Short mmCIF file of C-alpha atoms and ligand atoms in Angstrom, two decimals:
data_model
loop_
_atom_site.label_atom_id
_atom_site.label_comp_id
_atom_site.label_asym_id
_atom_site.label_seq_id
_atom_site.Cartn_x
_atom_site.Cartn_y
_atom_site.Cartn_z
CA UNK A 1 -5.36 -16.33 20.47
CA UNK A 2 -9.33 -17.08 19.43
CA UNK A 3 -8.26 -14.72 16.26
CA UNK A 4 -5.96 -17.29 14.83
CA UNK A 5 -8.48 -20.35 16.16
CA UNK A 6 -11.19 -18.93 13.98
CA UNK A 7 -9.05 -18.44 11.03
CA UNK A 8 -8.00 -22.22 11.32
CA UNK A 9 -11.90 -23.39 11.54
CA UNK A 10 -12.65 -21.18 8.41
CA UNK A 11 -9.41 -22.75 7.11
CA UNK A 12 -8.67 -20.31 4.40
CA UNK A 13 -6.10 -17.14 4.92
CA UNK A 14 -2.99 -18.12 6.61
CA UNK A 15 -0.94 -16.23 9.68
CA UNK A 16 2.33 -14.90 9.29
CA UNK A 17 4.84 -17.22 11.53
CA UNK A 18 5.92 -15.52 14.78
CA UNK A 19 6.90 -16.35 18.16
CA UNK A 20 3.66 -16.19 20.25
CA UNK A 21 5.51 -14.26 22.37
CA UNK A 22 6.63 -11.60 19.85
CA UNK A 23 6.92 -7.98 21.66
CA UNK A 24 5.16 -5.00 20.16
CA UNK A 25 7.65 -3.63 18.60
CA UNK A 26 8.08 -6.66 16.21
CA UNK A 27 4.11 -7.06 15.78
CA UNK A 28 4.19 -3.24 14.31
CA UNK A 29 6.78 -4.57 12.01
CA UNK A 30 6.29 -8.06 10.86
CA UNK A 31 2.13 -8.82 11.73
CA UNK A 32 0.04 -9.23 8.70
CA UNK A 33 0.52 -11.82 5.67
CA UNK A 34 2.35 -14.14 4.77
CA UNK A 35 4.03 -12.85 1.60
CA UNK A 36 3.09 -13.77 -1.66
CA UNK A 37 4.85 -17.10 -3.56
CA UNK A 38 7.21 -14.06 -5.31
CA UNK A 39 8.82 -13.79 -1.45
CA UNK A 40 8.02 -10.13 -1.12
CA UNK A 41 9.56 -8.49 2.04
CA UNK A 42 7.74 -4.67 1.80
CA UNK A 43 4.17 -5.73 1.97
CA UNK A 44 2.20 -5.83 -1.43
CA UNK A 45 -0.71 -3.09 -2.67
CA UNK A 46 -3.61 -5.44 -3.79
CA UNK A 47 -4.96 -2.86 -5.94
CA UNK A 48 -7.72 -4.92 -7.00
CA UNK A 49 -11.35 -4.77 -6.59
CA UNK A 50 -12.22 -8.08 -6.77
CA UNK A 51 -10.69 -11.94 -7.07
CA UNK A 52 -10.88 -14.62 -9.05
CA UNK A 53 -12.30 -18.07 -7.83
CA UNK A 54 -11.01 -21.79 -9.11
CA UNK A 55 -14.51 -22.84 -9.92
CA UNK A 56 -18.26 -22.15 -9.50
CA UNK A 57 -19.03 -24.27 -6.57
CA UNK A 58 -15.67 -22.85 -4.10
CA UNK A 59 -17.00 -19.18 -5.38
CA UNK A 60 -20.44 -20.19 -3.93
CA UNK A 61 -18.92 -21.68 -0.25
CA UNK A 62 -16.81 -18.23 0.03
CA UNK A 63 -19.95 -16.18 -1.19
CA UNK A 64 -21.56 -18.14 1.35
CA UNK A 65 -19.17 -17.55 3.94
CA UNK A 66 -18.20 -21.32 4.61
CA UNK A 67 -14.48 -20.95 3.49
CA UNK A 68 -12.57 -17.60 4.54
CA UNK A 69 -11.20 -16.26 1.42
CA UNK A 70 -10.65 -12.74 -0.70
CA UNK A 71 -13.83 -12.02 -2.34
CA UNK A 72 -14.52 -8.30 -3.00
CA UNK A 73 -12.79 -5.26 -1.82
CA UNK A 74 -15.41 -3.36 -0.39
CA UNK A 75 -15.30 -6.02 2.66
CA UNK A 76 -12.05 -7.75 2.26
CA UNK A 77 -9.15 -6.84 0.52
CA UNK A 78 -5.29 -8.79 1.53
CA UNK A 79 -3.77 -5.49 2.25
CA UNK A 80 -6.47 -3.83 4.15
CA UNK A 81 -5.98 -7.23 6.32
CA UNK A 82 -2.68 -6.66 6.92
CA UNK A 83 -3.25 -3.51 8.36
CA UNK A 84 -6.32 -4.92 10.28
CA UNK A 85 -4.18 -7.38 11.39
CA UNK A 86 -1.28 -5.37 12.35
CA UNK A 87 -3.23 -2.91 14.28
CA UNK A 88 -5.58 -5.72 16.02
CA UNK A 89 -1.93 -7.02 17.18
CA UNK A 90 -0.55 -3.13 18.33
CA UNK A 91 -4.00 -2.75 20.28
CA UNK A 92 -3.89 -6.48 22.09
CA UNK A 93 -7.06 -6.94 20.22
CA UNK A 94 -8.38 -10.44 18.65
CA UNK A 95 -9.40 -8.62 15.39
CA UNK A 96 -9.99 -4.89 13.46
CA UNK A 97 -11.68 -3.83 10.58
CA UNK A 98 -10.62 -1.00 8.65
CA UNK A 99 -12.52 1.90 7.43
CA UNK A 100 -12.61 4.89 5.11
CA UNK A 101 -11.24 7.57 7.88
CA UNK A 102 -12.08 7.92 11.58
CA UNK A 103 -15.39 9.14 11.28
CA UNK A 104 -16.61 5.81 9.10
CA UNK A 105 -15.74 3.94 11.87
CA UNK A 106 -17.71 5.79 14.83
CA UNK A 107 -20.37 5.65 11.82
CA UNK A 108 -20.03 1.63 11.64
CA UNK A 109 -19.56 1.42 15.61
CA UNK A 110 -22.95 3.08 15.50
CA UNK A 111 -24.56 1.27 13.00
CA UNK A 112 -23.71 -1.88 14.22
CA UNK A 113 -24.57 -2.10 17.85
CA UNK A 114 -27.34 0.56 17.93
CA UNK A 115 -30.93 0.95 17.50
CA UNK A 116 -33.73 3.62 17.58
CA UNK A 117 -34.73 3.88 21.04
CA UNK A 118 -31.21 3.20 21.83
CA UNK A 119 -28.95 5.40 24.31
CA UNK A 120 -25.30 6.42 24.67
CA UNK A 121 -23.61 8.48 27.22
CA UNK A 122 -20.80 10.37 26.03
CA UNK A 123 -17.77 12.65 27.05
CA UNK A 124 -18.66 16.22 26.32
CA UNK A 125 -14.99 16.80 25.52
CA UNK A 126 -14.52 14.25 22.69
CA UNK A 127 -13.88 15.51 18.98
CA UNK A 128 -16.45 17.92 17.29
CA UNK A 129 -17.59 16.11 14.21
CA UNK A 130 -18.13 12.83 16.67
CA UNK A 131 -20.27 15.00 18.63
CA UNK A 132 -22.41 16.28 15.63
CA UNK A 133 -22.37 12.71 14.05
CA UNK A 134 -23.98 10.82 17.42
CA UNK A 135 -26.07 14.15 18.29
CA UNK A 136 -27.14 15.20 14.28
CA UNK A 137 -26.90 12.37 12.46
CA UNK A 138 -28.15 9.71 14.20
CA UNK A 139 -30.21 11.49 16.56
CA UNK A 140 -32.14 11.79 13.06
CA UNK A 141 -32.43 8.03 13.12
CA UNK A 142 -33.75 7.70 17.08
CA UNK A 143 -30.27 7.16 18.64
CA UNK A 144 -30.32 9.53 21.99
CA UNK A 145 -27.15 10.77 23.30
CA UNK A 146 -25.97 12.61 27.22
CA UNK A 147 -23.43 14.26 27.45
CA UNK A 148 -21.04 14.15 30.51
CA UNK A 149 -18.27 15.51 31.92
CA UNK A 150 -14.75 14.04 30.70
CA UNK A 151 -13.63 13.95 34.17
CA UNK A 152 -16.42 13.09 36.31
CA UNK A 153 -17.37 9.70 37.19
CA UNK A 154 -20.82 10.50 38.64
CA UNK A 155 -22.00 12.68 35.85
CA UNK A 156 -21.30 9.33 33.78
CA UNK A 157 -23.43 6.82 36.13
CA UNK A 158 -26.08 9.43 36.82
CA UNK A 159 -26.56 10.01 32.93
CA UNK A 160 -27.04 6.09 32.94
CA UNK A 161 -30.49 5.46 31.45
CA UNK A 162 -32.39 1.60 30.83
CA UNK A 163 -31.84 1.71 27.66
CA UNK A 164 -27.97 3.35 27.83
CA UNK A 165 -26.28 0.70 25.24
CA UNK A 166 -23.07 2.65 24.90
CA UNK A 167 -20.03 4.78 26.68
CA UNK A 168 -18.26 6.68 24.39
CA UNK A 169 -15.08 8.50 25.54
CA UNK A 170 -11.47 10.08 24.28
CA UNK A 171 -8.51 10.31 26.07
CA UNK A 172 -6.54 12.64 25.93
CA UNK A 173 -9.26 15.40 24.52
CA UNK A 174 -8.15 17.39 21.61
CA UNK A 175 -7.79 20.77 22.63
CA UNK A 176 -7.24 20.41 26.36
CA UNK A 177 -5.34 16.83 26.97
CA UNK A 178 -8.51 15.88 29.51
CA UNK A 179 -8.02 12.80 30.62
CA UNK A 180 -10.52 10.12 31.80
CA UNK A 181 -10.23 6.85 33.99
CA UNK A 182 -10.37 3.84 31.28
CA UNK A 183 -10.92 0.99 33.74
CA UNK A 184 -13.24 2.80 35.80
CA UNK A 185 -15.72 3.72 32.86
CA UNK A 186 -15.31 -0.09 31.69
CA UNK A 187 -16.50 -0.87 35.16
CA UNK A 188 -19.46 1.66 35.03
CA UNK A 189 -20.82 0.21 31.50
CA UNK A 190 -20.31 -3.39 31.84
CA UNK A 191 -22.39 -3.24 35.27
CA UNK A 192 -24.86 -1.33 33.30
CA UNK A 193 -24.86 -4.10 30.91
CA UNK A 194 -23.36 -1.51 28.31
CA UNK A 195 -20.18 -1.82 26.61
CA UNK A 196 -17.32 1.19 26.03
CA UNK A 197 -15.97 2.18 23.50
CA UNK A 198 -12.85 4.44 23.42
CA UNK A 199 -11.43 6.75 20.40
CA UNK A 200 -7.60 6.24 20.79
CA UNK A 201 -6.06 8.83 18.24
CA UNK A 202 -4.22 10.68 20.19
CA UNK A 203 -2.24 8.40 22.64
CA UNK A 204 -1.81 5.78 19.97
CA UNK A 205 -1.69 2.10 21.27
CA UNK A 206 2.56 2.67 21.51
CA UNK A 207 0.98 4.68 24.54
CA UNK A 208 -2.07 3.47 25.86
CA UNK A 209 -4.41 0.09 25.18
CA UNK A 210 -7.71 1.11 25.90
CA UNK A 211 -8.79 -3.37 25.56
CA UNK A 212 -6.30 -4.26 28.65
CA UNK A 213 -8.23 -1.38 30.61
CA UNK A 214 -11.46 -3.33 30.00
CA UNK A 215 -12.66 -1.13 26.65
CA UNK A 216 -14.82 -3.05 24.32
CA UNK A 217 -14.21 -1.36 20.94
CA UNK A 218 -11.46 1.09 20.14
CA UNK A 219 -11.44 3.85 17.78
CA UNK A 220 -9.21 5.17 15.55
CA UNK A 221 -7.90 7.77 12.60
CA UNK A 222 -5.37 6.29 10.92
CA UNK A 223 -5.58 9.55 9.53
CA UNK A 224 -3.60 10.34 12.92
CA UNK A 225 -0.07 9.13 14.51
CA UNK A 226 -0.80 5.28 12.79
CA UNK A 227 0.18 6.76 9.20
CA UNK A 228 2.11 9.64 11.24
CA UNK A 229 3.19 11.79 7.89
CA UNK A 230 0.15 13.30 7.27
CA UNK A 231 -0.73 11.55 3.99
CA UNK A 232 -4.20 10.01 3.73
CA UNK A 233 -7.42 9.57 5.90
CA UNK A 234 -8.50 6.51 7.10
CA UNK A 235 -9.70 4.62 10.06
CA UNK A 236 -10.58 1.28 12.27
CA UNK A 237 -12.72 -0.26 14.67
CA UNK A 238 -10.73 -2.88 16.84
CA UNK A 239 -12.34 -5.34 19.09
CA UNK A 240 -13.24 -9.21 19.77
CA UNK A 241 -13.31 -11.23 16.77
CA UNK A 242 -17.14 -11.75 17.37
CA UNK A 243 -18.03 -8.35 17.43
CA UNK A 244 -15.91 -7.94 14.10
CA UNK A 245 -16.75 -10.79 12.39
CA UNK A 246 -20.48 -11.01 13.12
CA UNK A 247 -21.43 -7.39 13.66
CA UNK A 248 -19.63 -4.99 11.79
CA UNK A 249 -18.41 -6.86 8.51
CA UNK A 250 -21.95 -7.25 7.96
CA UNK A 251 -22.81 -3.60 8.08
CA UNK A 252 -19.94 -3.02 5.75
CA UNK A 253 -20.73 -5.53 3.27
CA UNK A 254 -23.91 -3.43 2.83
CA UNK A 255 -23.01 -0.22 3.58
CA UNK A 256 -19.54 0.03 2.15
CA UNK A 257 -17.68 2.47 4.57
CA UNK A 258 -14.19 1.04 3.02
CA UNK A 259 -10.74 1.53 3.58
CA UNK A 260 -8.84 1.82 0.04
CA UNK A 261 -5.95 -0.80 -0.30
CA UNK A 262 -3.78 2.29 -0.80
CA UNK A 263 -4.88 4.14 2.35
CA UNK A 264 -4.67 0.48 4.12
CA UNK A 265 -0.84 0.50 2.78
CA UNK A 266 0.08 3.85 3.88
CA UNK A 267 -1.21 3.13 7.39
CA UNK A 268 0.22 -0.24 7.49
CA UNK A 269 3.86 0.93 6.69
CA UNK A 270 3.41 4.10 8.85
CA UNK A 271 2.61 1.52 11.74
CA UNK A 272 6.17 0.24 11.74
CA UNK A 273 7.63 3.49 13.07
CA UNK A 274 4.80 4.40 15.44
CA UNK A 275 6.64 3.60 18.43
CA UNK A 276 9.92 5.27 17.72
CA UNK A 277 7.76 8.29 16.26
CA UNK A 278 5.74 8.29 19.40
CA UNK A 279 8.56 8.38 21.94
CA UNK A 280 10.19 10.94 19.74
CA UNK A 281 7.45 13.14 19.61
CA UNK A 282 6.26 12.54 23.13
CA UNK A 283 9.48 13.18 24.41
CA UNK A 284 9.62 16.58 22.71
CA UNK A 285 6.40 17.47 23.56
CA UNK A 286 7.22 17.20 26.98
CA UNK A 287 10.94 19.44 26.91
CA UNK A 288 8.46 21.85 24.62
CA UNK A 289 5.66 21.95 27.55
CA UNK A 290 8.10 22.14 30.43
CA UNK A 291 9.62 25.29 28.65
CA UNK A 292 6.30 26.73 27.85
CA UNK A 293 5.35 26.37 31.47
CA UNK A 294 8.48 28.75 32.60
CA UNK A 295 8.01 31.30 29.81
CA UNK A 296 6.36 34.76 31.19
CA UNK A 297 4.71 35.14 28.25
CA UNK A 298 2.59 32.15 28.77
CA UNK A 299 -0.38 32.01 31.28
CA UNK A 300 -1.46 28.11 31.17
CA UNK A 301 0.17 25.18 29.66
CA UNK A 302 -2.19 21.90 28.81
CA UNK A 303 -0.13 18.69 28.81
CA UNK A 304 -0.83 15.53 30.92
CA UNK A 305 2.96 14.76 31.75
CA UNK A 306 2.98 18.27 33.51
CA UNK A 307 2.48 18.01 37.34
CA UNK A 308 0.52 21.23 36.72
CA UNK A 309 -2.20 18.17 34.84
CA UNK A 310 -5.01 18.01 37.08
CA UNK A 311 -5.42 13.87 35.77
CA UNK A 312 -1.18 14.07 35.65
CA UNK A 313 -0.96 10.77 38.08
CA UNK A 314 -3.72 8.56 36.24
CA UNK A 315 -2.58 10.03 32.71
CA UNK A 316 1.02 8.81 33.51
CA UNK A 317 -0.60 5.65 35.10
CA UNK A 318 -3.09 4.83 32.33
CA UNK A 319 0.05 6.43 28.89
CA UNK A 320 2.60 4.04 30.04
CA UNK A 321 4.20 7.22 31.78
CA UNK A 322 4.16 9.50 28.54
CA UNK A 323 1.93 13.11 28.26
CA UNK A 324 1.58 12.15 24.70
CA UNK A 325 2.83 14.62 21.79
CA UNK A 326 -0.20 17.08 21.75
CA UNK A 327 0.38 20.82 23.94
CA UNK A 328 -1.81 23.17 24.18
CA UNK A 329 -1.24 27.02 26.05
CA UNK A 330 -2.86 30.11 26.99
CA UNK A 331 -1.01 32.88 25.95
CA UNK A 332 -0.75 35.92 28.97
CA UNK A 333 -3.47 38.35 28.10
CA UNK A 334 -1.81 41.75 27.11
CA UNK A 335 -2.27 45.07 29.91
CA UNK A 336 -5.81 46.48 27.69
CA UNK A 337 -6.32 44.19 25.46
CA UNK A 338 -10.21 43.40 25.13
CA UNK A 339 -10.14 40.42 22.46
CA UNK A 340 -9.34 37.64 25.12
CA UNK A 341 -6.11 37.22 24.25
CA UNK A 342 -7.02 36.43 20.30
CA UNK A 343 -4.89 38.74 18.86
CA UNK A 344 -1.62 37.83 21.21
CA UNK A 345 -2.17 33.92 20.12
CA UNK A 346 -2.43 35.18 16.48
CA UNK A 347 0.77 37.29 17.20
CA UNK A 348 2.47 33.98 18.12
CA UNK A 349 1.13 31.69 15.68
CA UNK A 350 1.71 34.35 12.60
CA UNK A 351 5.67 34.64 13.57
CA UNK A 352 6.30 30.86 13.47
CA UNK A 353 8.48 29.79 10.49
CA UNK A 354 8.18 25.75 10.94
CA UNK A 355 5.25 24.77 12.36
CA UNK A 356 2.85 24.28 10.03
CA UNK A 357 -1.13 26.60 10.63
CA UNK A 358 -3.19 23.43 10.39
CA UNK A 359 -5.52 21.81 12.46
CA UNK A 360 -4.58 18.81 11.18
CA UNK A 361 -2.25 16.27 13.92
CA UNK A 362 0.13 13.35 14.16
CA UNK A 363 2.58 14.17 11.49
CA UNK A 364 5.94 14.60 11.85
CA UNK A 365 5.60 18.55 10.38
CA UNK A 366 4.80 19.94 13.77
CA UNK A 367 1.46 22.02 13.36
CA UNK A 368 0.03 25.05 15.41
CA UNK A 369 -3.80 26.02 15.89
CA UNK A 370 -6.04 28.73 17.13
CA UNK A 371 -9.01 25.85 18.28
CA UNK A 372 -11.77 29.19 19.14
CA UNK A 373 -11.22 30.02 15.34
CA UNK A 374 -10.81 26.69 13.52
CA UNK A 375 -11.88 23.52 15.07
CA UNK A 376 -13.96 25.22 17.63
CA UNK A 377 -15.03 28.01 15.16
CA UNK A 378 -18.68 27.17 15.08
CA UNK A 379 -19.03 27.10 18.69
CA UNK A 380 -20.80 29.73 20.04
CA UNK A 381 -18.62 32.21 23.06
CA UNK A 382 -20.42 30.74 26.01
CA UNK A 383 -20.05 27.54 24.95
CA UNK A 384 -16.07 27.81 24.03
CA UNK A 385 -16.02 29.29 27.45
CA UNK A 386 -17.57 26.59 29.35
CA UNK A 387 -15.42 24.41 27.01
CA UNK A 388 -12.43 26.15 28.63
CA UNK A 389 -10.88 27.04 24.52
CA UNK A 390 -10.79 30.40 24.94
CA UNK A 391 -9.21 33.16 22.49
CA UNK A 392 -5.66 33.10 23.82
CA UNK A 393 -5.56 29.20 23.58
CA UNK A 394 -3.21 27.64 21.37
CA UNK A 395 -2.03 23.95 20.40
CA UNK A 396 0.96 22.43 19.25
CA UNK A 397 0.93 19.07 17.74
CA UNK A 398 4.49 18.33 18.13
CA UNK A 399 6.50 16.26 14.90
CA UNK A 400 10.15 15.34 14.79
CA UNK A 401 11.74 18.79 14.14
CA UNK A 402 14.76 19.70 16.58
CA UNK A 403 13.22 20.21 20.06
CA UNK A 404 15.69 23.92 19.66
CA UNK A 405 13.82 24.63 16.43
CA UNK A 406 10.63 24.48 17.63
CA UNK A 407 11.93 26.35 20.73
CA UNK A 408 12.71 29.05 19.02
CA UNK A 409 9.86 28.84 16.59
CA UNK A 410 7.72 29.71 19.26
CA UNK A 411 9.99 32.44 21.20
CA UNK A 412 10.10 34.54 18.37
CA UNK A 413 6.30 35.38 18.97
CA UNK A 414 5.90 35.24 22.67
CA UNK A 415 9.21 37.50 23.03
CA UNK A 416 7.78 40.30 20.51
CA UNK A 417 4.25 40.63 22.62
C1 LIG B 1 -9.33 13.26 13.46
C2 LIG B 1 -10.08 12.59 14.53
C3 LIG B 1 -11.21 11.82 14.23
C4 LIG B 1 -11.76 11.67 12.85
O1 LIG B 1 -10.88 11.04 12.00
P1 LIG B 1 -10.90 11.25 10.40
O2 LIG B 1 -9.90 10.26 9.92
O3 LIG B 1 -10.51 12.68 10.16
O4 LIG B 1 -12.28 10.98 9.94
C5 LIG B 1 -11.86 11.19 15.28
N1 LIG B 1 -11.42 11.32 16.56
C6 LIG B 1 -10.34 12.06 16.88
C7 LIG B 1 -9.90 12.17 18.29
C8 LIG B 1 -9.63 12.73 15.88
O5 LIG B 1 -8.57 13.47 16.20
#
């Protein structure tokens, strides 16, 4: 692994000792740090914001960079490594760098590898605030952005300008589960001379691993399924150790972006029960989906292990043959209604007991949404239209209640229309 080669030149943090050949499921359990002389087995909290140095001249070398080594917080910090580390190793990644939440790090992705003048081509589909951050934000600073279908190749290669620097894509979208061909739009950028980067919240790496499709940089809110309990907001950027070590640790040295050592720790201990959280869930979400799908009170049912899935084959291809723990349903219009079907959905969502009416996802509370009134509130009606989230849509993010529970949860509204 170059990872561990370039710690060994720099000569200063140590690995923890494991089999090269450890599986993932002991990476998301054991990868990080060595522990501390104390012999520590539940990873420490360095709540500190700086560290001490032996003497003047070693402070200079690590100031300098010449000897790898804990200097400030804002750009290194030993538990914010661990969870680097761990998630670097979940992802098949060389390295990671943390950040404050998912949006920091599209922020850094951005701010390291683009310029004014520079272009990106991105799914139309991908989450809101992503949109207004490339579009808003730094369309302020000269960064143009396309937007393309989720699904369609050839709207990505014909939006595919000179100076196109990025691909930016999701999969699965957030309402709709869209799904898009990894390897093929790794293909399309790197003959462009572009590189791809892919936002992996909701498939998690215990699903998918956008690198071993041919990604460059993946995405993620640790906010998400990585902590999994719904507890604090954070997020990464993993990708070659060059791109981390000599592009975006620079921009967050000066910028300062940060993922607290506390956030870092809640992420890093949710890792460890990703996988058995994500077969859990997925496995759920799928007996919930299949059920939705035979229920007359439902028109349209959203979930990429579904045969109904127009991507169903490359989803199950590209998820390690999981839909993922996300649902999302069209609720059958009611004889005169006028309303689209908005006042059915809020029938159903108002008589659940368990789930919880957030928009929030990836926690083991299972959560319900309205997406035309919350996430996709500002929207305007053609647009949620074209969009496909339409007033009688509704998604389940799908936790670790019992599978009957939930069930049930849900009948009590769709059987009282
Ligand atoms: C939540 C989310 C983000 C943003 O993450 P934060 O941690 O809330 O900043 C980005 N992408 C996707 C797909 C998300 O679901």
């Amino acid at each position: 692994m170059s990872g561990e080669a370039k710690d060994q030149k720099k000569g200063g943090i140590p690995r923890v000792a494991l089999p090269e050949d450890a599986r993932l499921a002991t990476l998301a359990v054991r990868e990080g740090l060595p522990p501390t002389p104390w012999g520590e087995n539940s990873e420490a909290l360095f709540l500190t914001s700086s560290f001490v140095h032996p003497d003047a001249a070693t402070a200079a070398r690590r100031f300098a960079n010449e000897e790898e080594a804990f200097v400030y917080s804002r750009f290194s910090n030993p538990t914010v490594m661990m969870m680097e580390r761990r998630l670097a190793a979940l992802e098949g990644t060389e390295a990671c760098i943390g950040t404050a939440s998912g949006m920091a790090a599209i922020m850094l992705l951005v701010m390291g590898l683009l310029k004014a003048g520079d272009h990106v081509v991105c799914s139309r589909s991908v989450f809101g605030s992503t949109i207004k951050l490339l579009q808003g934000e730094f369309g302020k600073f000269g960064v143009q952005v396309s937007f393309v279908s989720q699904t369609d190749l050839a709207e990505w290669k014909a939006a595919l300008q000179p100076n196109t620097q990025l691909l930016f894509a999701e999969t699965p979208t957030n309402p709709l589960t869209e799904v898009c061909d990894v390897a093929a739009l790794a293909e399309l950028a790197h003959g462009h001379g572009a590189l791809l980067a892919v936002d992996n919240c909701f498939a998690s790496p215990a699903l998918q691993q956008p690198a071993r499709l041919g990604a460059d940089f993946i995405i993620h809110s640790g906010t998400k399924y990585l902590d999994g309990q719904g507890r604090v907001i954070a997020g990464a950027i993993c990708a070659s150790a060059h791109y981390i070590d000599n592009v975006f640790t620079p921009v967050m040295r000066s910028v300062g972006m940060s993922l607290s050592p506390f956030n870092a720790w809640v992420v890093l201990k949710g890792m460890e029960t990703l996988g058995i959280r994500m077969k859990a869930q997925t496995d759920s979400a799928a007996q919930l989906a299949s059920w939705l799908e035979a229920h007359p009170g439902v028109e349209r049912v959203y979930y990429p292990g579904l045969k109904s899935h127009p991507q169903h084959e490359l989803a199950m291809r590209q998820q390690g043959g999981q839909g993922g723990a996300v649902v999302s349903f069209v609720v059958r219009s009611q004889p005169g209604a006028d309303d689209g079907g908005r006042a059915a959905a809020f029938h159903v969502i108002d008589h659940t007991r368990i789930c919880s009416i957030t928009a929030n996802l990836g926690d083991t509370k299972t959560t319900i949404t309205h997406p035309a009134s919350t996430s996709h509130g500002r929207l305007t009606e053609g647009q949620r239209q074209s969009a496909g989230i339409t007033q009688g849509l509704i998604r389940v993010a799908v936790g670790l209640e019992d599978i009957e529970d939930l069930k049930a949860d849900l009948a009590r509204g769709l059987n009282s229309l």
